[in-house]
Coordinates of C-alpha atoms in Angstrom, one line a residue:
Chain A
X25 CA 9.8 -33.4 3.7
X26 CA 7.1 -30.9 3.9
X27 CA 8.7 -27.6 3.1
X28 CA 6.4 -24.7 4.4
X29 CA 7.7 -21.3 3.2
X30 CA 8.3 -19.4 6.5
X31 CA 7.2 -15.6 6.6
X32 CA 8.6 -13.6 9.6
X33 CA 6.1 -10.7 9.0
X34 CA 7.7 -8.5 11.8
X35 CA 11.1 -9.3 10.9
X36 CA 10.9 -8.6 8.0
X37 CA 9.5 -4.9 8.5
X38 CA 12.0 -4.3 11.5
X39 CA 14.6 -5.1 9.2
X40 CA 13.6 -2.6 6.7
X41 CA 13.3 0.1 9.8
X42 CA 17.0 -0.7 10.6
X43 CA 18.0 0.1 7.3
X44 CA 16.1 3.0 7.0
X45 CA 17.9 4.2 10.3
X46 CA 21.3 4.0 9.1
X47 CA 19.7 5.8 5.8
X48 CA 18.6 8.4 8.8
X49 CA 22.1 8.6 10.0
X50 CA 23.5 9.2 6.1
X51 CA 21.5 12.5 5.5
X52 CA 21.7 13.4 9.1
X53 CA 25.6 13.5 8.2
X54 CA 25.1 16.1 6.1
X55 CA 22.8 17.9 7.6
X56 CA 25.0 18.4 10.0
X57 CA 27.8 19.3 7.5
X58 CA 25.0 21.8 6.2
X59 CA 24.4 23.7 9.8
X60 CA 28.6 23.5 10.9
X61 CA 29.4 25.5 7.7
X62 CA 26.6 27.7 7.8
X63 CA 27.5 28.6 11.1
X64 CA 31.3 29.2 9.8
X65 CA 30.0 30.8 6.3
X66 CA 26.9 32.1 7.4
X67 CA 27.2 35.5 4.7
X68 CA 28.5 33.2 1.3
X69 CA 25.5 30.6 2.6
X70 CA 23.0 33.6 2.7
X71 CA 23.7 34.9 -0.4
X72 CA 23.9 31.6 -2.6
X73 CA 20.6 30.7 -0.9
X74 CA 18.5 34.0 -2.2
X75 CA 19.6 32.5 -5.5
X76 CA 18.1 29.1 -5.5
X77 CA 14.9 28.7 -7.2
X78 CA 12.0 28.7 -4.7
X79 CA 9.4 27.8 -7.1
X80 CA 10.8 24.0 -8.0
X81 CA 11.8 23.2 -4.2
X82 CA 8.2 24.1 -3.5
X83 CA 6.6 22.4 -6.5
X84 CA 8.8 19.3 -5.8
X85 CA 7.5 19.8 -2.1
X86 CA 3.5 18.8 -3.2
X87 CA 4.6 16.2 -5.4
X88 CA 6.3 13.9 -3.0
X89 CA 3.9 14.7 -0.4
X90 CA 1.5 13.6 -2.7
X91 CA 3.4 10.4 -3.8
X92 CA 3.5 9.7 -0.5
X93 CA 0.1 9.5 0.1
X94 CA -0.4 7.8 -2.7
X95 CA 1.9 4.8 -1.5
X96 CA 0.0 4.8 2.0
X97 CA -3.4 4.5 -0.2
X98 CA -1.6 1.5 -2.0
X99 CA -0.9 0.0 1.4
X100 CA -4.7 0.8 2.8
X101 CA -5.7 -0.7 -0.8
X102 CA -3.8 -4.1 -0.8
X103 CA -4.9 -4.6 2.7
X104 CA -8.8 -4.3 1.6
X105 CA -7.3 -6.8 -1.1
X106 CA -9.0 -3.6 -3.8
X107 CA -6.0 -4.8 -6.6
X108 CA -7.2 -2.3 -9.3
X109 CA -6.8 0.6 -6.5
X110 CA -3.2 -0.7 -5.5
X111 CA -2.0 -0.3 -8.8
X112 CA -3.8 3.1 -9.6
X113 CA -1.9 4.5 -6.7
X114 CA 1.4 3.0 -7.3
X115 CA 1.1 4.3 -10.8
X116 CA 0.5 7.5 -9.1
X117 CA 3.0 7.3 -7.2
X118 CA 5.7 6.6 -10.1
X119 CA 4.0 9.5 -12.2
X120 CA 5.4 11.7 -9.5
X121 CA 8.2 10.7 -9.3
X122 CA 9.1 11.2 -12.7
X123 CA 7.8 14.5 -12.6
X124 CA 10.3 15.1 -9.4
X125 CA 13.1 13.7 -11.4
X126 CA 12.2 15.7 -14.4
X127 CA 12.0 19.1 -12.6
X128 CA 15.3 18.4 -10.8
X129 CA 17.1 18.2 -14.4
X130 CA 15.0 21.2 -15.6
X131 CA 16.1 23.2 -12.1
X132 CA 19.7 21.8 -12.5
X133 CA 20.1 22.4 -16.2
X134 CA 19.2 26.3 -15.3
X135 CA 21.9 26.4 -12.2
X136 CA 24.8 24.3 -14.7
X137 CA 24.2 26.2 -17.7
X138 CA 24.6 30.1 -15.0
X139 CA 28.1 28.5 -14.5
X140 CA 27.5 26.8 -10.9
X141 CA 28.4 23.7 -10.3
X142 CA 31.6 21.8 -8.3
X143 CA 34.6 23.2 -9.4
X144 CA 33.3 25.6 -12.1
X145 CA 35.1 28.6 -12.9
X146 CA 32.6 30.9 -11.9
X147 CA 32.4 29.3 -8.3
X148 CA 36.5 29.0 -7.8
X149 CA 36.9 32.6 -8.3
X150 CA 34.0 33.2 -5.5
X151 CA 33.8 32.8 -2.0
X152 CA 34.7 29.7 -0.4
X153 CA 32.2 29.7 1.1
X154 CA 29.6 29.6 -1.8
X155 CA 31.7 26.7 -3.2
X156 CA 31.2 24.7 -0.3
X157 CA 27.4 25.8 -0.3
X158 CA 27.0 24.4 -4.1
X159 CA 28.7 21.2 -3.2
X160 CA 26.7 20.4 -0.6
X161 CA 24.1 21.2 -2.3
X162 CA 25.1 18.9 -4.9
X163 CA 25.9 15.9 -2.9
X164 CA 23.0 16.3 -0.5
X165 CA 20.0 16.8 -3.8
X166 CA 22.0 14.2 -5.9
X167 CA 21.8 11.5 -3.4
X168 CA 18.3 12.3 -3.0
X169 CA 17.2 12.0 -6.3
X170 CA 19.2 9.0 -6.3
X171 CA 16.6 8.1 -4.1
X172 CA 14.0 9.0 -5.9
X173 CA 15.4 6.9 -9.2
X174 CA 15.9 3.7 -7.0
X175 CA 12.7 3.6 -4.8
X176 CA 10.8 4.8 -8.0
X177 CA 12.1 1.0 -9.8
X178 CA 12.0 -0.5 -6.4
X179 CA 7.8 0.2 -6.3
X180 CA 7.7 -0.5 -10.1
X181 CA 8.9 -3.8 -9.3
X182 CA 6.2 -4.3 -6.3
X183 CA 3.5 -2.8 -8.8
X184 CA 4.4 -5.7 -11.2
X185 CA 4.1 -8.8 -8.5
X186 CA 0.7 -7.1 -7.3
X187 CA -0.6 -7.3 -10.9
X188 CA 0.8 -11.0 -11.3
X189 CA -0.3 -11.9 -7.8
X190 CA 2.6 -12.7 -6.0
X191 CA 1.7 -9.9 -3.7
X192 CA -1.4 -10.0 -2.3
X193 CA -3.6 -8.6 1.0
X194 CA -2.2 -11.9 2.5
X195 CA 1.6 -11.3 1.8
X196 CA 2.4 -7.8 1.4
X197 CA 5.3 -7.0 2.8
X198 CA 7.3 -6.0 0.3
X199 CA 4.6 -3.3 -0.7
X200 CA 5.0 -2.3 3.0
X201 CA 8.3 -2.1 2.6
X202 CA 8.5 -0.1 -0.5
X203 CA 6.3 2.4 0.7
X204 CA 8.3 2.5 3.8
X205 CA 11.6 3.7 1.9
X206 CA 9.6 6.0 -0.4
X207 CA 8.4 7.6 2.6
X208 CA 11.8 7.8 3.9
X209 CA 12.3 10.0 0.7
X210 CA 9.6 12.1 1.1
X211 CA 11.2 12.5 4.7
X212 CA 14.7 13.7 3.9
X213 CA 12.9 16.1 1.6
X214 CA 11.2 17.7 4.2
X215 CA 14.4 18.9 5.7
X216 CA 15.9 19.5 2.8
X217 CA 13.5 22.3 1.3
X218 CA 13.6 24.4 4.3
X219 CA 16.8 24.2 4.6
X220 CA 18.3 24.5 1.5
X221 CA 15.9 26.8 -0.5
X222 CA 13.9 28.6 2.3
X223 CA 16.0 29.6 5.4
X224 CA 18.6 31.5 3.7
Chain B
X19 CA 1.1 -20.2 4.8
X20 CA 1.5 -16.7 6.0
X21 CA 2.0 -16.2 9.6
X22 CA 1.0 -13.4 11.2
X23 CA 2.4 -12.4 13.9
X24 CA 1.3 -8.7 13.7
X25 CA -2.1 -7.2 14.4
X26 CA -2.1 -5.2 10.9
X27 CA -4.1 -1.7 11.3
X28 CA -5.7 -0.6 8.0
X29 CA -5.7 2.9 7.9
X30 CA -8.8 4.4 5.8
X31 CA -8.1 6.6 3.0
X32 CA -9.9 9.3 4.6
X33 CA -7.5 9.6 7.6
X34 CA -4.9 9.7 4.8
X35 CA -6.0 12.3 3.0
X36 CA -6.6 14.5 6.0
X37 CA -3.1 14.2 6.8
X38 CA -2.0 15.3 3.5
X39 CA -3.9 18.3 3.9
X40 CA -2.4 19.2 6.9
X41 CA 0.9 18.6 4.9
X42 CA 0.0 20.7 2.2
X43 CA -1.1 23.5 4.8
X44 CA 2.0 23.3 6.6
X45 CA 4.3 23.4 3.5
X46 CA 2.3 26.6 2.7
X47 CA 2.7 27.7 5.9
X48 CA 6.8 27.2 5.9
X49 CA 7.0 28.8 2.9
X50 CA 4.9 31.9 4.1
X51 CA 7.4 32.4 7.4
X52 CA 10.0 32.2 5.2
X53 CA 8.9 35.5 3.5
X54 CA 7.5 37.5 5.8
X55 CA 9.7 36.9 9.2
X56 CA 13.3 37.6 8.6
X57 CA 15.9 37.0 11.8
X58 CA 17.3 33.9 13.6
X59 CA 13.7 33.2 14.6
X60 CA 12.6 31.8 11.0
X61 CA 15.2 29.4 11.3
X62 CA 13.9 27.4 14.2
X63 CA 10.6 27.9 13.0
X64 CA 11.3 26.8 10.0
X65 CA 12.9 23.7 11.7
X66 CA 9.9 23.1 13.7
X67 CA 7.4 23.0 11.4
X68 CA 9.7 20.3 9.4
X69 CA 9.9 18.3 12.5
X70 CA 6.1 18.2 12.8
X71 CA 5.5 17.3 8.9
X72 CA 8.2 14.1 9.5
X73 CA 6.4 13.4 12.9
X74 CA 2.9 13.2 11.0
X75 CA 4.1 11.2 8.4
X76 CA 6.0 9.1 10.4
X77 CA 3.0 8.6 12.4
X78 CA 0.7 7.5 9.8
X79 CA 2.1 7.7 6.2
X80 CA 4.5 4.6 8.3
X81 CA 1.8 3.8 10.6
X82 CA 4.5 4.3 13.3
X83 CA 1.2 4.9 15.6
X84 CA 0.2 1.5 15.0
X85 CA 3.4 -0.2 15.5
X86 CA 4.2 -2.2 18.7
X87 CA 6.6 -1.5 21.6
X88 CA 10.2 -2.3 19.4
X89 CA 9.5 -0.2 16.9
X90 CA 9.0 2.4 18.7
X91 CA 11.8 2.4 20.9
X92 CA 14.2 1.8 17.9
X93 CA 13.0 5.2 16.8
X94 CA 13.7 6.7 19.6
X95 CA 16.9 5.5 20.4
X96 CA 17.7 6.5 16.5
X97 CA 16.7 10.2 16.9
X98 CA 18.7 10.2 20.1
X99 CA 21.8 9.4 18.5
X100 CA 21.4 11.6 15.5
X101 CA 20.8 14.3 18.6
X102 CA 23.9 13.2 20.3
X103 CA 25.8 13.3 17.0
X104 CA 24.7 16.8 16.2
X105 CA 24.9 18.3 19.9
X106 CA 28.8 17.3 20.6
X107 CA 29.3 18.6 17.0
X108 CA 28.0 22.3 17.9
X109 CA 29.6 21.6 21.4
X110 CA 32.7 21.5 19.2
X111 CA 32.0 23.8 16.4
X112 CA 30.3 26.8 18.9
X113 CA 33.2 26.6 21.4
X114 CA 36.6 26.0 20.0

């Protein structure tokens, strides 16, 4: 028997795009937890909005912007089969994302060590409505940078098969893909930095 | 042996970088109506100018312009439900 590997190009990309909706549907769910308690809270959201630190959400704003386009250059690069260029930019893009992840524990460390975080003394003796500001807060960043951690390994991974060949200008879907879910993350930070750290 | 059953668009690293100026510019830009307009009307416009960052990366960071018919209308019909979702929600929330 003559075993040809099959490759479903499309399928596998629209498979990766019905993932990433359901993903879509996830942080939609709390946006929309965001905007129903800000419209029931919208004083406690105010003021524990004035207190979150501006200059990190914008900072982390250009970096994954700029990952970003640094995994749609590896994608441009691996389809003009340029393999030195697809792994400059995917170490580009991994150098940002440690430096989002780092900056998250730097901005967190500041807000934990002022006493705020779920359940903390200082926020049960607030407002509820500050509490349930934090925790979203919380829940909707963590996840994020949950994100970040696993589509950070997930492009690590692709950056080794491009340097050992496996991926290649003429089977690169899993690059595609990769950069597909990182730009999901770049996405859902969008939202998140006007929201969170801007429009209160 | 790789089939191809897509028409692959290369996008050129030019094109790229102009739209991550144009990122850059509107993150600057959100951040600046932030500051200087205070009201209800920062909100939307805040809103807006996020939905037109995802829009252009969507659009070419994904190469979403590129992609065929499916795609496309996947997208569509996922937007429209997240819509739905959040509409009956403030339908609820707004007028109980």
């Amino acid at each position: 028997m003559n075993h040809v590997a099959h490759k479903d190009y499309a399928g596998a990309k629209l498979g990766m795009w019905l993932f990433l909706f359901t993903e879509l549907l996830l942080f939609g769910g709390l946006f929309l937890l965001y905007s129903a308690y800000l419209s029931r809270y919208p004083h406690e959201f105010a003021a524990a909005g004035r207190d979150m630190h501006v200059g990190f959400g914008t900072l982390n704003t250009v970096i994954l912007i700029t990952s970003s386009l640094l995994a749609a250059m590896a994608v441009t690069a691996i389809q003009r089969n340029e393999r030195r260029n697809v792994l400059f930019f995917l170490g580009g893009t991994l150098l940002c994302a440690i430096t989002f992840l780092f900056n998250k524990y730097l901005e967190w460390s500041a807000e934990i060590g002022n006493g705020i975080y779920p359940g903390s003394p200082r926020l049960i003796k607030g407002p509820p409505g500050e509490s349930v500001f934090y925790s979203l807060y919380y829940l909707t960043v963590g996840l994020h940078g949950l994100h970040v951690l696993i589509g950070g390994t997930l492009l690590a991974v692709v950056a080794v098969r491009v340097k050992r060949g496996t991926v290649h200008a003429g089977d690169f879907v899993l690059l595609e893909n990769g950069a597909l879910y990182w730009h999901l993350v770049d996405l859902v930070w969008i939202f998140i930095f006007p929201l969170y750290y801007l429009i209160l | 042996m790789t089939q191809d059953n897509t028409a692959h668009h290369i996008i050129s690293y030019g094109k790229l970088v102009t739209v991550w100026l144009a990122l850059l510019a509107l993150t600057g830009l959100t951040v600046w109506v932030a500051h200087h307009n205070v009201g209800i009307g920062h909100v939307w416009g805040s809103l807006a100018i996020a939905c037109l960052k995802s829009g252009l990366v969507v659009a070419f960071f994904m190469h979403m312009k590129y992609e065929g018919r499916l795609l496309r209308w996947l997208l569509f019909i996922a937007l429209v439900t997240l819509a739905i979702f959040i509409g009956f929600t403030f339908f609820d929330v707004l007028y109980r």
